[in-house]
Coordinates of C-alpha atoms and ligand atoms in Angstrom, one line a residue:
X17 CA 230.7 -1.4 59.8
X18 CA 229.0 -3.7 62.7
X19 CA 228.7 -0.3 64.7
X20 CA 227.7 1.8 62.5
X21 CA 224.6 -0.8 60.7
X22 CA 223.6 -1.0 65.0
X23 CA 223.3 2.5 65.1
X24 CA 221.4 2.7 62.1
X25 CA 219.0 0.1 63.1
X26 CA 218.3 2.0 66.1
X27 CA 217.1 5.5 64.9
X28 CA 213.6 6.5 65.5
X29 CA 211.7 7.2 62.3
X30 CA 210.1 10.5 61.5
X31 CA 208.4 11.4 58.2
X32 CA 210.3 14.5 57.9
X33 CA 213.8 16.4 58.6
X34 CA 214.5 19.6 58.0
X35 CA 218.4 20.0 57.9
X36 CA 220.9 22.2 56.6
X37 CA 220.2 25.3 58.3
X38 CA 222.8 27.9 59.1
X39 CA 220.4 28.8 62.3
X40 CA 216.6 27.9 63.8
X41 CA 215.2 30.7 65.8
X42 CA 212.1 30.6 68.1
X43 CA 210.8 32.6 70.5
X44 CA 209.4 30.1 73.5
X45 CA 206.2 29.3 75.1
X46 CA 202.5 29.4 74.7
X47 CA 201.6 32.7 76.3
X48 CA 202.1 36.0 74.9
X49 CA 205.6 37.7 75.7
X50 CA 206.0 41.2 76.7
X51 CA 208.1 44.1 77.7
X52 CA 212.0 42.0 78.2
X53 CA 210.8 38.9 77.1
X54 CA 209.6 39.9 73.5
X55 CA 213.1 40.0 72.3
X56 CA 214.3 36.8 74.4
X57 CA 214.2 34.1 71.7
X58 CA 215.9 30.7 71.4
X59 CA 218.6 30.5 68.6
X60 CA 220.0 27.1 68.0
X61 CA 222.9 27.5 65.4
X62 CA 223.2 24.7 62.5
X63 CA 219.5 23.7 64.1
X64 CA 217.0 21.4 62.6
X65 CA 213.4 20.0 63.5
X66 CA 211.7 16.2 62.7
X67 CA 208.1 16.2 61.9
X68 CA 205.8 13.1 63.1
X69 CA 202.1 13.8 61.5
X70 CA 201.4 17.1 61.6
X71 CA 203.5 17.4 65.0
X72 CA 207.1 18.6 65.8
X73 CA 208.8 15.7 67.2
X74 CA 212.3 17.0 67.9
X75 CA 213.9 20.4 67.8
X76 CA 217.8 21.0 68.4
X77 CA 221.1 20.8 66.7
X78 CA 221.5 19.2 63.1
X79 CA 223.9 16.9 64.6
X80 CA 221.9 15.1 67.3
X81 CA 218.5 15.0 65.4
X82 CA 220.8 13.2 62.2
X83 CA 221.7 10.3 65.3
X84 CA 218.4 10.0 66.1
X85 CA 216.1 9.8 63.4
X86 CA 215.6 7.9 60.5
X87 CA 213.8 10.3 58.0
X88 CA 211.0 8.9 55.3
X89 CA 211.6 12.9 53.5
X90 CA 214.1 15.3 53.9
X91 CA 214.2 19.0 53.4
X92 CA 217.6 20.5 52.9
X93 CA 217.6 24.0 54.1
X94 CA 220.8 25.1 52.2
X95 CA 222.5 27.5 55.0
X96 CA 219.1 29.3 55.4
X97 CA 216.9 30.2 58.7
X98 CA 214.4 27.9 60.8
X99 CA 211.8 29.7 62.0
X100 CA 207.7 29.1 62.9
X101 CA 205.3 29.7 60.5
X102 CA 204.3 33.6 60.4
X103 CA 200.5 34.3 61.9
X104 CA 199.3 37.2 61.1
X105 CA 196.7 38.4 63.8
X106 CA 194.5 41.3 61.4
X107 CA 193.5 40.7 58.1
X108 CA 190.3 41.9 55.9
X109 CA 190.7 39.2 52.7
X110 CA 187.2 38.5 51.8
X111 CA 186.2 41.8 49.1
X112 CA 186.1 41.8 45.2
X113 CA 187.3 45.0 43.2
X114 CA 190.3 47.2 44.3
X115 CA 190.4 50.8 45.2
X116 CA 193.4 52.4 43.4
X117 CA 191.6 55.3 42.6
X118 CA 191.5 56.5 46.6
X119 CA 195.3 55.4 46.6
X120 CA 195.7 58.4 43.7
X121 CA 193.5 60.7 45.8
X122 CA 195.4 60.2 49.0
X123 CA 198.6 61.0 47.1
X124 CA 196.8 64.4 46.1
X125 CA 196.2 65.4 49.6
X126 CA 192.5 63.6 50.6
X127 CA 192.5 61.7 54.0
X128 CA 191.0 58.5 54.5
X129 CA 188.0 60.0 56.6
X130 CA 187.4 62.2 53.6
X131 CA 187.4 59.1 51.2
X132 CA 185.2 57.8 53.5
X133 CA 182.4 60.8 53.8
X134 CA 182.2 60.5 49.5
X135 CA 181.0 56.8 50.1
X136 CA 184.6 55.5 49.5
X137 CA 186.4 53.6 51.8
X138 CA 184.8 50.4 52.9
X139 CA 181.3 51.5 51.5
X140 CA 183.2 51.3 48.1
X141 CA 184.5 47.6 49.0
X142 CA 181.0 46.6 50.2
X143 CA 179.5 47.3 46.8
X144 CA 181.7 44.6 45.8
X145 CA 180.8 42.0 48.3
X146 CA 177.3 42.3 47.8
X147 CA 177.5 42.3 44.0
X148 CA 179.7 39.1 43.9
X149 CA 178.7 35.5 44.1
X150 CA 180.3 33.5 46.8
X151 CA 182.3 31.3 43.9
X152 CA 183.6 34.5 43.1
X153 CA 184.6 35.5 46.7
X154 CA 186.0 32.6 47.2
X155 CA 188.2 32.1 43.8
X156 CA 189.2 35.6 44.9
X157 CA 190.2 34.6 48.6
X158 CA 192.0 31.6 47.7
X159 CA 194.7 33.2 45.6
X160 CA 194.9 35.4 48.3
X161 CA 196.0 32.6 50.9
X162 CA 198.4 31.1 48.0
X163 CA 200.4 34.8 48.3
X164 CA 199.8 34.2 52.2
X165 CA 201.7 31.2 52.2
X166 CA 204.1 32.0 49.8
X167 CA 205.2 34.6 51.9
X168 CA 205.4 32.5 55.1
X169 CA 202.3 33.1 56.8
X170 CA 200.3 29.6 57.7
X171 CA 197.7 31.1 60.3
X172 CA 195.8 34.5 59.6
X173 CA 192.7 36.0 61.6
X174 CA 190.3 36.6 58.8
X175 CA 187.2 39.0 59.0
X176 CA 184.5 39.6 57.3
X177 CA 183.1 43.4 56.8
X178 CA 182.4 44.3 53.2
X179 CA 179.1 42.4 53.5
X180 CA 177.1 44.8 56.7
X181 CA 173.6 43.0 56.1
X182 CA 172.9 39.6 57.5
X183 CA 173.1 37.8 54.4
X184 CA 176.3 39.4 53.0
X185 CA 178.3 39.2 56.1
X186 CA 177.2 35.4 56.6
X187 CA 178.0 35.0 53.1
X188 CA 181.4 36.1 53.6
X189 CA 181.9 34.3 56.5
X190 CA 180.7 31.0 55.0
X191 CA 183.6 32.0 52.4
X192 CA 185.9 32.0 55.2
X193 CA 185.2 28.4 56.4
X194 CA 185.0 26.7 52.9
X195 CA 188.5 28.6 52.4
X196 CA 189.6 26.9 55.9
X197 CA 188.8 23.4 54.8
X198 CA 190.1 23.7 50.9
X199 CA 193.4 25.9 51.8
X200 CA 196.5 24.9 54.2
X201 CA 196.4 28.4 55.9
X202 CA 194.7 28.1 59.6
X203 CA 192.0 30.5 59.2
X204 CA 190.8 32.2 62.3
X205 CA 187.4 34.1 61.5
X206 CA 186.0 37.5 62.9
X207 CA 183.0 39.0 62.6
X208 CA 182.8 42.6 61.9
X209 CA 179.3 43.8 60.7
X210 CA 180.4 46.7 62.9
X211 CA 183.2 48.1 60.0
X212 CA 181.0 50.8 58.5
X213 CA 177.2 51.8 58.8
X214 CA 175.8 50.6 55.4
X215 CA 174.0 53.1 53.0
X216 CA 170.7 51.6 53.8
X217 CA 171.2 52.6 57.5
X218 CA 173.1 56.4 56.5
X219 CA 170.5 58.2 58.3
X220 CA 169.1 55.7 61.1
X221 CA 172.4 54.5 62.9
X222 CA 171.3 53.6 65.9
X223 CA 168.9 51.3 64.0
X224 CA 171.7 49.6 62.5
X225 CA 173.4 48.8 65.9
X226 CA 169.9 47.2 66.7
X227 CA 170.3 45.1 63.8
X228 CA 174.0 44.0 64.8
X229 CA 172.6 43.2 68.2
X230 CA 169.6 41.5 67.8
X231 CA 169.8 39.8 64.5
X232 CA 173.4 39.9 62.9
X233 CA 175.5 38.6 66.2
X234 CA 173.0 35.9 66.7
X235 CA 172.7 34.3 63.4
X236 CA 176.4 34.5 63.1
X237 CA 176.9 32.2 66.3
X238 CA 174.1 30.7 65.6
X239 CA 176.0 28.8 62.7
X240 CA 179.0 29.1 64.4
X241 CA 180.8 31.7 61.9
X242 CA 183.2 33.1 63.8
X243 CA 185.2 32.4 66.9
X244 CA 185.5 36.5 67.1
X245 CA 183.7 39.9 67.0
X246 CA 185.2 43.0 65.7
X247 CA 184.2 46.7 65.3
X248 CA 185.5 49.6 64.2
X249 CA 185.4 52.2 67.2
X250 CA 186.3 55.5 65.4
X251 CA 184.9 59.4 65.2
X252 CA 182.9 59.0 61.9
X253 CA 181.9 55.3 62.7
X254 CA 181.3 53.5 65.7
X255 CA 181.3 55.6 69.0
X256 CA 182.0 54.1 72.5
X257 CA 178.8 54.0 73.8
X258 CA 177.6 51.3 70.2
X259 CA 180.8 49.7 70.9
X260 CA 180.1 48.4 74.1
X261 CA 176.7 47.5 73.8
X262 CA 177.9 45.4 70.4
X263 CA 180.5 43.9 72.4
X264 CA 179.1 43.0 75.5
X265 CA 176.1 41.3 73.0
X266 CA 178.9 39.5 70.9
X267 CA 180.7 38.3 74.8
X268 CA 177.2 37.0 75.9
X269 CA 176.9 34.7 72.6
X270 CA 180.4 33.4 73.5
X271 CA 182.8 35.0 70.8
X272 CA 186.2 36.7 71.9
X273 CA 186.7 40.3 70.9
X274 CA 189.0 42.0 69.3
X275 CA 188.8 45.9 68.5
X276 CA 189.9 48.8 66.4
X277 CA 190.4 51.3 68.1
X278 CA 192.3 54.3 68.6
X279 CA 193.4 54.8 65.3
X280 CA 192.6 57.9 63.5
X281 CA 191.8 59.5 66.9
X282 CA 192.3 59.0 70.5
X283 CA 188.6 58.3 72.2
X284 CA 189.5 55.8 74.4
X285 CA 188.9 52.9 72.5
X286 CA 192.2 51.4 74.2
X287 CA 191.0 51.5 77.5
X288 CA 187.5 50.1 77.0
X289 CA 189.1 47.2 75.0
X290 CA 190.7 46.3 78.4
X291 CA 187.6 46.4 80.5
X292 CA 185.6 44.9 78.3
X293 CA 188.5 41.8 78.2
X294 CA 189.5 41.8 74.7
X295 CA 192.1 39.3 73.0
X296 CA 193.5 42.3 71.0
X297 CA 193.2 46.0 70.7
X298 CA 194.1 47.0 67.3
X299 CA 195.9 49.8 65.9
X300 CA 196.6 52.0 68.2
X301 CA 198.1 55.1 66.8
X302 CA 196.6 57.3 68.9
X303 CA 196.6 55.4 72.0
X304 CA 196.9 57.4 75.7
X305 CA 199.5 56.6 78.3
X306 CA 196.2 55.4 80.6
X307 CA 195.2 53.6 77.8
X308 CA 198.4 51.7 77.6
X309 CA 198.3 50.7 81.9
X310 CA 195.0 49.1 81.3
X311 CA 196.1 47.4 78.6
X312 CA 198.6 45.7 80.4
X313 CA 196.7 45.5 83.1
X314 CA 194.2 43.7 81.1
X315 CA 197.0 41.3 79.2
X316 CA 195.4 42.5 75.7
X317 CA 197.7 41.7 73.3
X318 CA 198.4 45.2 71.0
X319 CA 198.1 43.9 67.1
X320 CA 200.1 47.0 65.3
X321 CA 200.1 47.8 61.8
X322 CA 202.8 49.7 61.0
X323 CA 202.4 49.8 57.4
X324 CA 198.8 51.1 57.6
X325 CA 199.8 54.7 58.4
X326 CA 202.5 55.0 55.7
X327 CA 199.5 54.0 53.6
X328 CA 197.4 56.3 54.7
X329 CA 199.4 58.8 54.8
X330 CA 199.2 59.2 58.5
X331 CA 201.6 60.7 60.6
X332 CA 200.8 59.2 63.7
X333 CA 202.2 56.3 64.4
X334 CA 201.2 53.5 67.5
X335 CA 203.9 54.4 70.1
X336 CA 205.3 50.6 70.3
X337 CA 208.5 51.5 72.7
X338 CA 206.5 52.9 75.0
X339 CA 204.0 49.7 75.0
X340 CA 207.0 47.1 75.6
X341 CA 208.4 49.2 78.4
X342 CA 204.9 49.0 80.2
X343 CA 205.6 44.9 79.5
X344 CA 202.8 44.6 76.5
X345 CA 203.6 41.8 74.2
X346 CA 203.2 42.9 70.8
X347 CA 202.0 41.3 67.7
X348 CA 202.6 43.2 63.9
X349 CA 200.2 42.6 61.4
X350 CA 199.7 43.5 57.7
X351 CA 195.9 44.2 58.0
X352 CA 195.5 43.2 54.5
X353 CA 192.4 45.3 52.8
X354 CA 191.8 47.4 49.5
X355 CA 192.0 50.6 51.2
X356 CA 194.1 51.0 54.0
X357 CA 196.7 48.6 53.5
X358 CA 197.4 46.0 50.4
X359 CA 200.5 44.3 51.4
X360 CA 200.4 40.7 52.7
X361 CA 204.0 40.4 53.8
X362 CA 204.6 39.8 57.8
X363 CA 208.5 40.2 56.8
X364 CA 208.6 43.5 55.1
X365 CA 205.7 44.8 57.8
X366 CA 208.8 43.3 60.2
X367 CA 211.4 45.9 58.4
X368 CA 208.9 48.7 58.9
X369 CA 208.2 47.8 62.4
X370 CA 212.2 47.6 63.3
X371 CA 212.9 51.2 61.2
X372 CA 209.6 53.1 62.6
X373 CA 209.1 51.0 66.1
X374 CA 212.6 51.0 66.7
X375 CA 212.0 46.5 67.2
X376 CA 215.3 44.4 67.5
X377 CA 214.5 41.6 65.0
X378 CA 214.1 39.3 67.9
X379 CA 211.2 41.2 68.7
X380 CA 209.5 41.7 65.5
X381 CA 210.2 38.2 65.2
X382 CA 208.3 36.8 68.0
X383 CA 205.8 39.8 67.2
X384 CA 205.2 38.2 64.0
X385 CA 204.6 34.4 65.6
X386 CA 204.3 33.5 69.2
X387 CA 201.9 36.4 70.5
X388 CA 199.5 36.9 67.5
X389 CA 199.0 33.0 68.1
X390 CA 198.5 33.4 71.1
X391 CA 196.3 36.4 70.7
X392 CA 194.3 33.9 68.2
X393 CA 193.8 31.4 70.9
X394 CA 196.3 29.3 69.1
X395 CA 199.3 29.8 71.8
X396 CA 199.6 26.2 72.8
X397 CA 199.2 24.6 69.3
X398 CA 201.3 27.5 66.7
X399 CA 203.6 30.3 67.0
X400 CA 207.2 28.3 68.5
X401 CA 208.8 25.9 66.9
X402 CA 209.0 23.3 70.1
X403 CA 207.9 19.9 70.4
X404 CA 204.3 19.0 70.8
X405 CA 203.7 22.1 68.7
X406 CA 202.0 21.8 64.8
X407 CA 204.7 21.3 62.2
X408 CA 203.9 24.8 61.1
X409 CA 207.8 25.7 59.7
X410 CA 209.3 28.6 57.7
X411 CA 212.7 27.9 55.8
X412 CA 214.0 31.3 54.5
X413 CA 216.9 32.3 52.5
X414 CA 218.7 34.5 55.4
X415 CA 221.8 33.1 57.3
X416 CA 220.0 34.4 60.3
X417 CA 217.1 36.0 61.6
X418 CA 218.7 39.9 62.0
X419 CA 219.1 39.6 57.9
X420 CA 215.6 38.3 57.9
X421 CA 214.4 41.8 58.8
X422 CA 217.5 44.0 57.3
X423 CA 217.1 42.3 54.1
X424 CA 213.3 43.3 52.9
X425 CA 211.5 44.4 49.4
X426 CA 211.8 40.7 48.3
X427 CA 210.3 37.5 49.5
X428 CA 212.8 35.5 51.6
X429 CA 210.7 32.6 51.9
X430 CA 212.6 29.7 50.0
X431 CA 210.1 26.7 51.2
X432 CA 206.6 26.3 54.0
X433 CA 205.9 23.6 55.7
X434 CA 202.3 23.8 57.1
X435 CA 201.0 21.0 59.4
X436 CA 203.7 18.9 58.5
X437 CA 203.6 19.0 54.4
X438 CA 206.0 20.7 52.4
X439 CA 202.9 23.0 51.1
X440 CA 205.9 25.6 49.0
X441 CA 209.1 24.8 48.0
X442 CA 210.9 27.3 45.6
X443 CA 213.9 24.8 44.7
X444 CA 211.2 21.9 43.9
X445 CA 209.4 24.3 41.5
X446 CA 206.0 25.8 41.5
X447 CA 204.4 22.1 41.4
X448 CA 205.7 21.5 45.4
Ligands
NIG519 O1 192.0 48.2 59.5 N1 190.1 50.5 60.1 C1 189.2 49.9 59.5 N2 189.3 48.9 58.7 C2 190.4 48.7 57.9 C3 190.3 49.5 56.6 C4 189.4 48.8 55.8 C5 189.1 49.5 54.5 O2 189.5 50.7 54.3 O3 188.6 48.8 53.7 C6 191.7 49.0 58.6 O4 192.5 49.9 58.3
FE520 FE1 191.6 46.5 60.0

């Protein structure tokens, strides 16, 4: 009794434990890792974590964080999974109105670029945007990042894109950062007045990637809207030649870049991505072996999106073996949008990634965490679950991690804990 009240006097406390897991798995570090080291993860069995603030305090076996700590809350995990929070690196969440219609038409043989010549596509989404208030976009985004979280995902890149005039696109934006303060999802935001060339512009393009230059990129770091710049480098949009002139502008006012490129043809987007020092390249699909060297050259991390071509109807897919055998450290992404992609789940895009990509769920897993935060910036704060790190922790239903990715078409997320809060809990109720 005298031993054991001793022992109890002299256990640190910690505001929260998280306990009862059959495994915690992580992959390591705060830089991205590729080729080998994507699938070398850390798997503690019957591990646990304790949460001081908003910080990871301790992370190892059940049995040895139990002796240590003396726990104000604690979250019983029931023989599920530890693992971080999900960050998903590409995402377009800011629109009003839905696009179902195109869906139908794809179905009966139309292509995306097709969609897109009608005035479709994003044209159709941006007739939303500039019709809606920004109560109404932002009502709209913050059930989005309530599904987000639900599904495991506490840190998205965000972009605007369905705006294309100054005001609309700062409108979104502004969206964005009220979203960030009211909502427990780590919002990165992106600028992409580059998505589409707005109707007003149809017959002076060059005009518009004036505008972008001298007026849109400005007043956007001017307030200080986004940390990057996007574009969409494509045959019918954006050719290489406006790309690096928008990109080198959006460097110069000191915002990172990230890029689509290469997607529904290759023209090199890939390898101007690297020379122009991007954080990510994005897509992919049609990438070229050179492309892929100065990628890796470059250290751009490749965001894939494996579900966007199954949506699309697309047969080309990115060719992800061959990036992790030239050592690129891969993140997956959902690209949430109205047109070309309207799941929000990192865990099923994870199933498709290991079926189509051929990913062990190691990889997918630390595709999913460690290198989109990384490719966010956010390597040394999110994406592990290691101490020092932000309490940023997914407990899901699976015995493991393997049967996190075998097991998809359902949500496996049984509780989040974002910044250190239980934000979800399924076992407390919809109230937790
Ligand atoms: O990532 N490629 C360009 N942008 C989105 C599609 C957006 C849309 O169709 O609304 C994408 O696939
Ligand atoms: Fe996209």
């Amino acid at each position: 009794m005298e031993t054991a009240r001793t022992t109890e006097r002299k256990r640190e406390p910690c505001d929260l434990l998280i306990v009862g897991a059959a495994e915690l798995a992580t992959p390591l570090g705060t830089t991205p890792r590729g080729g080998a080291a994507l699938g070398q993860i850390h798997v503690i069995p019957r591990g646990a974590v304790a949460v001081r603030g908003d910080r990871l305090v301790a992370v190892g076996e059940e049995r040895d964080l139990r002796a240590r700590f003396e726990a104000a809350e604690t979250l019983d995990a029931q023989g599920g999974t530890l693992v971080p929070g999900f960050v998903d690196a590409h995402t377009h969440p800011v629109f009003l109105g839905t696009r179902e219609q195109e869906f139908e038409e794809r179905t009966r043989g139309a292509t995306y670029v097709e969609i897109a010549a009608r005035g479709g596509g994003i044209l159709s989404s941006v007739r939303g945007v500039r019709g809606a208030s920004s109560e109404e976009l932002l009502a709209a985004l913050l059930v989005r990042l309530d599904r987000f979280l639900e599904l495991g995902t506490t840190a998205i890149e965000a972009k605007s894109g369905y705006g294309l005039s100054t005001a609309d696109e700062i409108k979104c934006l502004e969206v964005l950062r009220q979203a960030a303060r009211l909502h427990p999802v780590d919002i990165a935001t992106t600028f992409l007045g580059a998505h589409d060339f707005p109707p007003e512009y149809r017959d002076r393009r060059s005009a518009y990637v004036d505008l972008l230059v001298e007026e849109m990129l400005p007043a956007v770091a001017q307030r200080g809207l986004a940390e990057y710049a996007d574009i969409f480098t494509e045959g019918h949009v954006f050719s290489l030649v406006d790309t690096r002139r928008v990109m080198e502008r959006a460097k110069e006012l000191g915002m990172g870049l990230r890029l689509h490129v290469d997607q529904l043809t290759p023209l090199g987007g890939a390898e101007l991505a690297a020379e122009l020092g991007a954080a990510s390249a994005d897509h992919l699909e049609h990438v070229s072996p050179a492309g892929i060297e100065a990628l890796a050259r470059a250290g751009v991390v490749p965001v894939l999106c494996p579900l966007v071509p199954l949506y699309l109807r697309q047969a080309q897919e990115a060719p992800a073996r061959a990036m992790v055998d030239a050592g690129l450290a891969l993140a997956l992404s959902t690209d949430f949008n109205p047109g070309s992609c309207t799941a929000m789940s990192l865990t099923d895009t994870m199933t498709f990634a290991a079926l189509r990509y051929r990913m062990g769920a190691a990889e997918c897993l630390t595709a999913a965490t460690l290198n989109p935060a990384c490719s966010l910036g956010r390597g040394h704060e999110i994406g592990s679950l290691e101490v020092g790190k932000r309490a940023d922790v997914v407990v899901l239903d699976t015995p493991n991690h393997v049967h996190l990715v075998y097991d998809f078409g359902r949500n496996p997320v049984r509780a989040v804990v974002v910044r250190g809060k239980v934000a979800r809990d399924r076992l407390r109720g919809p109230e937790a």
